[in-house]
Amino acid sequence: MISLFPEMFDALSKYGVSGRAFDNGLIELRFYNPRNYADDPHQCVDSRPYGGGPGMVMMAEPLSRALADAKGWMGSTDHRVVYMSPQGKVLKQKHLKSFSSCEGFILVAGRYEGVDERFIEREVDEEWSIGDYVVSGGELPAMVVLDALIRNIPGALGHAQSAEEGSFSQGLLGHPQYTRPDSVAGEMVPTVLLSGNHEQIRLWRLKCSLKRTRDRRPELLDAMVLNLEQTKLLDAMDEDFELKVLLNREK
Ligand code: SAM
């Protein structure tokens, strides 16, 4: 990881699912701070943009030197150099799965107005974005991506099925979840979930996922090739079907 603020990554390495993955050695992260590779005594890593304009730009040379050391640590491991950038490919769950064949990444977190384009042209294999908005630095986007990648490492989640069943894993949004108590402010949990009938529960959850996806993210359905069961369930779903009816709640 190439970052001016390695301390920020405590949020990833010390808590929850990702923290456990670090503790269990499922992932290893090393930091290379461009400041340690600056060539002036003030450890300056940024300068004004040529041509004018607001803000500062990260200089190519400290970044390249930090990257060379990071590559040295990776050795012969299959790796990609990725610059976190709002101008990059917006990451989707399906991309994360395809990354599992690559053993390692060197992520570069920009700051200020970004990094000198010559560094990107010369050194970067891919640019990844977490969405069409701009945040102040690449550390948070890198943590978002690392967390999402970690969830796909076998053994990272307590329950292996979770990664397979969550939103986007099958191309659909996830189904609603309920837990104890069975009545909250007089509102009952959908009765099917108390039935113990696994097949009915599976079908109910699939219906909910299909309906949610159709209502909230119809473009996801358009991009999917639905199987026969999904097509039938969707066709049978009346447009005016009330969500409460779908949820099979007792009134
Ligand atoms: N001036 C740049 C532009 O318009 O594309 C934005 C620079 S941004 C303030 C500083 C750094 O935050 C970027 O170099 C990048 O590493 C990171 N960043 C900001 N938004 C991001 C996003 N949506 N996805 C990934 N990284 C992002």
Coordinates of C-alpha atoms and ligand atoms in Angstrom, one line a residue:
M1 CA 0.0 0.0 0.0
I2 CA 1.4 3.4 -1.0
S3 CA 0.0 6.0 1.2
L4 CA 0.9 9.2 3.0
F5 CA -1.4 8.2 5.9
P6 CA -0.8 4.5 6.8
E7 CA -2.2 5.0 10.3
M8 CA -5.7 5.3 8.7
F9 CA -5.6 1.6 7.9
D10 CA -6.0 0.7 11.6
A11 CA -9.7 1.0 10.9
L12 CA -9.3 -1.9 8.5
S13 CA -6.7 -4.1 10.3
K14 CA -8.0 -3.8 13.9
Y15 CA -11.8 -4.3 13.6
G16 CA -14.4 -6.9 12.7
V17 CA -14.1 -9.3 9.8
S18 CA -11.2 -7.6 8.2
G19 CA -9.3 -7.3 11.5
R20 CA -9.7 -11.1 12.0
A21 CA -8.4 -11.7 8.5
F22 CA -5.3 -9.8 9.4
D23 CA -4.9 -11.6 12.7
N24 CA -5.3 -15.0 11.0
G25 CA -2.7 -14.2 8.4
L26 CA -5.2 -14.3 5.5
I27 CA -4.0 -11.0 4.3
E28 CA -0.8 -9.1 4.8
L29 CA -0.4 -5.4 4.1
R30 CA 2.8 -3.4 4.0
F31 CA 3.0 0.4 3.8
Y32 CA 5.3 2.5 1.7
N33 CA 5.0 6.2 2.6
P34 CA 6.1 8.4 -0.3
R35 CA 7.3 10.9 2.3
N36 CA 10.1 8.5 3.2
Y37 CA 11.2 8.6 -0.5
A38 CA 11.3 12.4 -0.9
D39 CA 14.6 13.9 -1.8
D40 CA 14.4 17.2 0.1
P41 CA 15.0 17.6 3.9
H42 CA 11.3 18.7 4.4
Q43 CA 10.1 15.4 2.9
C44 CA 8.0 17.3 0.4
V45 CA 5.9 15.1 -1.9
D46 CA 3.7 17.6 -3.6
S47 CA 4.0 20.6 -5.8
R48 CA 1.9 23.2 -7.7
P49 CA 0.2 22.1 -10.9
Y50 CA 1.9 23.2 -14.1
G51 CA -0.4 25.5 -16.0
G52 CA -1.9 26.9 -12.8
G53 CA -5.0 26.0 -10.9
P54 CA -5.9 25.3 -7.3
G55 CA -4.2 22.8 -4.9
M56 CA -1.2 20.7 -5.2
V57 CA -0.2 17.5 -7.1
M58 CA 1.7 14.5 -5.8
M59 CA 5.1 14.3 -7.5
A60 CA 6.0 11.3 -9.6
E61 CA 9.5 10.5 -8.3
P62 CA 8.8 9.8 -4.6
L63 CA 5.8 7.7 -5.7
S64 CA 8.0 5.7 -8.1
R65 CA 10.7 5.1 -5.5
A66 CA 8.1 3.9 -3.0
L67 CA 6.6 1.7 -5.7
A68 CA 10.0 0.2 -6.5
D69 CA 10.4 -0.9 -2.8
A70 CA 6.8 -2.2 -2.7
K71 CA 7.5 -4.3 -5.8
G72 CA 10.7 -5.6 -4.3
W73 CA 8.8 -6.8 -1.3
M74 CA 6.2 -8.5 -3.5
G75 CA 9.1 -10.3 -5.4
S76 CA 7.9 -12.6 -8.1
T77 CA 4.3 -12.7 -6.8
D78 CA 1.7 -12.0 -9.5
H79 CA 0.6 -8.5 -8.7
R80 CA -1.1 -5.4 -10.2
V81 CA -0.4 -1.8 -9.5
V82 CA -3.7 0.0 -8.9
Y83 CA -4.2 3.7 -8.5
M84 CA -7.4 4.6 -6.5
S85 CA -9.0 7.3 -8.6
P86 CA -12.5 8.8 -9.3
Q87 CA -11.5 8.5 -12.9
G88 CA -11.0 4.8 -12.8
K89 CA -13.3 1.8 -13.4
V90 CA -16.2 1.8 -10.9
L91 CA -15.8 -1.4 -9.0
K92 CA -18.6 -4.0 -8.9
Q93 CA -18.9 -7.3 -7.0
K94 CA -18.2 -9.2 -10.2
H95 CA -14.9 -7.5 -10.6
L96 CA -13.8 -8.5 -7.1
K97 CA -14.4 -12.2 -7.9
S98 CA -12.2 -12.0 -11.0
F99 CA -9.4 -10.5 -8.9
S100 CA -9.1 -13.7 -6.8
S101 CA -6.8 -15.1 -9.4
C102 CA -4.3 -12.4 -8.8
E103 CA -2.1 -13.0 -5.7
G104 CA -1.5 -9.4 -4.8
F105 CA -2.1 -5.7 -5.4
I106 CA -0.1 -2.6 -4.8
L107 CA -2.7 0.1 -4.2
V108 CA -1.7 3.7 -4.6
A109 CA -3.7 6.3 -2.6
G110 CA -3.6 9.8 -4.0
R111 CA -4.0 13.0 -2.1
Y112 CA -4.4 16.7 -2.9
E113 CA -5.5 17.2 -6.6
G114 CA -4.1 13.7 -7.5
V115 CA -0.8 12.4 -8.8
D116 CA 1.4 13.5 -11.7
E117 CA 0.0 11.8 -14.9
R118 CA 3.5 10.5 -15.8
F119 CA 3.5 8.3 -12.8
I120 CA 0.1 6.8 -13.8
E121 CA 1.2 6.3 -17.4
R122 CA 4.5 4.7 -16.6
E123 CA 3.7 2.6 -13.5
V124 CA -0.1 2.0 -13.1
D125 CA -1.8 -1.1 -14.5
E126 CA -5.4 -0.2 -13.5
E127 CA -7.4 2.7 -12.0
W128 CA -10.2 1.8 -9.7
S129 CA -13.0 4.1 -8.4
I130 CA -15.5 3.4 -5.6
G131 CA -18.1 5.6 -7.2
D132 CA -18.9 8.7 -9.1
Y133 CA -18.0 11.2 -6.3
V134 CA -14.8 12.6 -5.0
V135 CA -13.3 12.0 -1.6
S136 CA -10.2 13.7 -0.2
G137 CA -7.8 10.9 -0.5
G138 CA -7.3 7.3 -1.8
E139 CA -7.0 5.7 1.7
L140 CA -10.7 5.4 2.3
P141 CA -11.4 4.0 -1.2
A142 CA -8.5 1.6 -0.8
M143 CA -10.0 0.4 2.5
V144 CA -13.4 -0.1 1.0
V145 CA -11.9 -2.2 -1.8
L146 CA -9.7 -4.2 0.5
D147 CA -12.6 -4.9 2.9
A148 CA -14.7 -6.1 0.0
L149 CA -11.8 -8.3 -1.3
I150 CA -11.2 -9.8 2.1
R151 CA -14.8 -10.9 2.4
N152 CA -14.2 -13.1 -0.7
I153 CA -11.1 -14.8 0.7
P154 CA -12.1 -18.3 1.8
G155 CA -12.2 -18.5 5.6
A156 CA -12.5 -14.7 6.1
L157 CA -16.2 -14.8 7.0
G158 CA -17.5 -16.7 9.9
H159 CA -20.2 -18.3 7.7
A160 CA -18.9 -19.1 4.3
Q161 CA -22.3 -18.8 2.7
S162 CA -22.6 -15.1 3.7
A163 CA -20.4 -13.9 0.8
E164 CA -22.5 -16.0 -1.6
E165 CA -25.8 -14.8 -0.4
G166 CA -25.4 -11.1 0.1
S167 CA -26.4 -8.3 -2.2
F168 CA -24.8 -8.5 -5.7
S169 CA -23.2 -11.9 -5.2
Q170 CA -25.9 -13.5 -7.4
G171 CA -26.5 -10.2 -9.3
L172 CA -29.5 -9.4 -7.1
L173 CA -30.1 -7.2 -4.0
G174 CA -30.2 -9.2 -0.8
H175 CA -33.4 -10.2 1.0
P176 CA -34.6 -8.5 4.2
Q177 CA -33.3 -9.9 7.5
Y178 CA -35.0 -10.3 10.9
T179 CA -33.9 -11.4 14.3
R180 CA -35.3 -11.7 17.8
P181 CA -37.7 -10.9 19.3
D182 CA -40.4 -12.1 16.9
S183 CA -42.6 -9.1 17.7
V184 CA -41.2 -5.5 17.6
A185 CA -43.6 -2.7 18.6
G186 CA -46.5 -5.1 17.7
E187 CA -45.0 -5.9 14.2
M188 CA -44.4 -9.6 13.7
V189 CA -41.6 -11.2 11.8
P190 CA -42.9 -12.7 8.5
T191 CA -44.5 -16.0 9.5
V192 CA -42.7 -18.1 6.8
L193 CA -39.4 -17.4 8.6
L194 CA -40.7 -19.2 11.7
S195 CA -42.1 -22.1 9.7
G196 CA -38.8 -24.2 9.7
N197 CA -39.6 -25.0 6.0
H198 CA -36.3 -24.4 4.3
E199 CA -37.6 -24.6 0.8
Q200 CA -40.4 -22.1 1.5
I201 CA -37.9 -19.8 3.2
R202 CA -35.6 -20.0 0.2
L203 CA -38.4 -19.2 -2.2
W204 CA -39.7 -16.3 -0.1
R205 CA -36.2 -14.9 0.1
L206 CA -35.6 -15.2 -3.6
K207 CA -39.0 -13.5 -4.2
C208 CA -38.0 -10.6 -1.9
S209 CA -34.6 -10.3 -3.7
L210 CA -36.2 -10.2 -7.1
K211 CA -38.8 -7.7 -6.0
R212 CA -36.3 -5.4 -4.3
T213 CA -34.0 -5.5 -7.3
R214 CA -36.9 -4.8 -9.7
D215 CA -38.1 -1.9 -7.5
R216 CA -34.8 -0.3 -6.5
R217 CA -32.2 -1.3 -9.1
P218 CA -34.1 -2.4 -12.3
E219 CA -30.9 -2.0 -14.3
L220 CA -29.3 -4.9 -12.4
L221 CA -32.1 -7.2 -13.6
D222 CA -31.7 -6.0 -17.2
A223 CA -28.0 -7.0 -17.0
M224 CA -28.8 -10.5 -15.7
V225 CA -29.6 -13.7 -17.4
L226 CA -32.4 -15.0 -15.2
N227 CA -32.8 -18.7 -14.6
L228 CA -36.1 -20.4 -15.2
E229 CA -37.1 -20.2 -11.5
Q230 CA -36.3 -16.5 -11.2
T231 CA -38.1 -15.8 -14.5
K232 CA -41.3 -17.6 -13.3
L233 CA -41.3 -15.9 -9.9
L234 CA -40.8 -12.5 -11.5
D235 CA -43.5 -13.1 -14.1
A236 CA -45.9 -14.2 -11.4
M237 CA -45.3 -11.1 -9.4
D238 CA -48.1 -8.7 -9.8
E239 CA -46.9 -5.1 -10.4
D240 CA -49.2 -3.9 -7.6
F241 CA -48.3 -6.6 -5.2
E242 CA -48.0 -4.9 -1.8
L243 CA -44.6 -5.5 -0.2
K244 CA -46.4 -6.3 3.0
V245 CA -48.3 -9.1 1.3
L246 CA -45.1 -10.4 -0.2
L247 CA -43.5 -10.4 3.3
N248 CA -46.5 -12.6 4.3
R249 CA -47.1 -10.6 7.5
E250 CA -50.2 -11.2 9.5
K251 CA -52.2 -8.0 9.7
Ligands
SAM1 N1 -8.6 16.1 -8.9 C1 -8.9 14.7 -8.9 C2 -9.9 14.5 -10.0 O1 -10.7 15.4 -10.3 O2 -10.0 13.4 -10.5 C3 -9.4 14.2 -7.6 C4 -8.4 14.2 -6.5 S1 -9.0 13.6 -5.0 C5 -9.4 15.1 -4.1 C6 -7.6 13.0 -4.1 C7 -7.4 11.5 -4.2 O3 -8.5 10.8 -3.7 C8 -7.3 10.9 -5.6 O4 -6.0 11.0 -6.1 C9 -7.7 9.5 -5.4 O5 -6.6 8.7 -5.0 C10 -8.7 9.6 -4.3 N2 -10.1 9.5 -4.7 C11 -11.0 10.5 -4.6 N3 -12.2 10.0 -5.0 C12 -12.1 8.7 -5.3 C13 -13.0 7.7 -5.8 N4 -14.3 8.0 -6.1 N5 -12.5 6.5 -6.0 C14 -11.2 6.2 -5.7 N6 -10.3 7.1 -5.3 C15 -10.7 8.4 -5.1

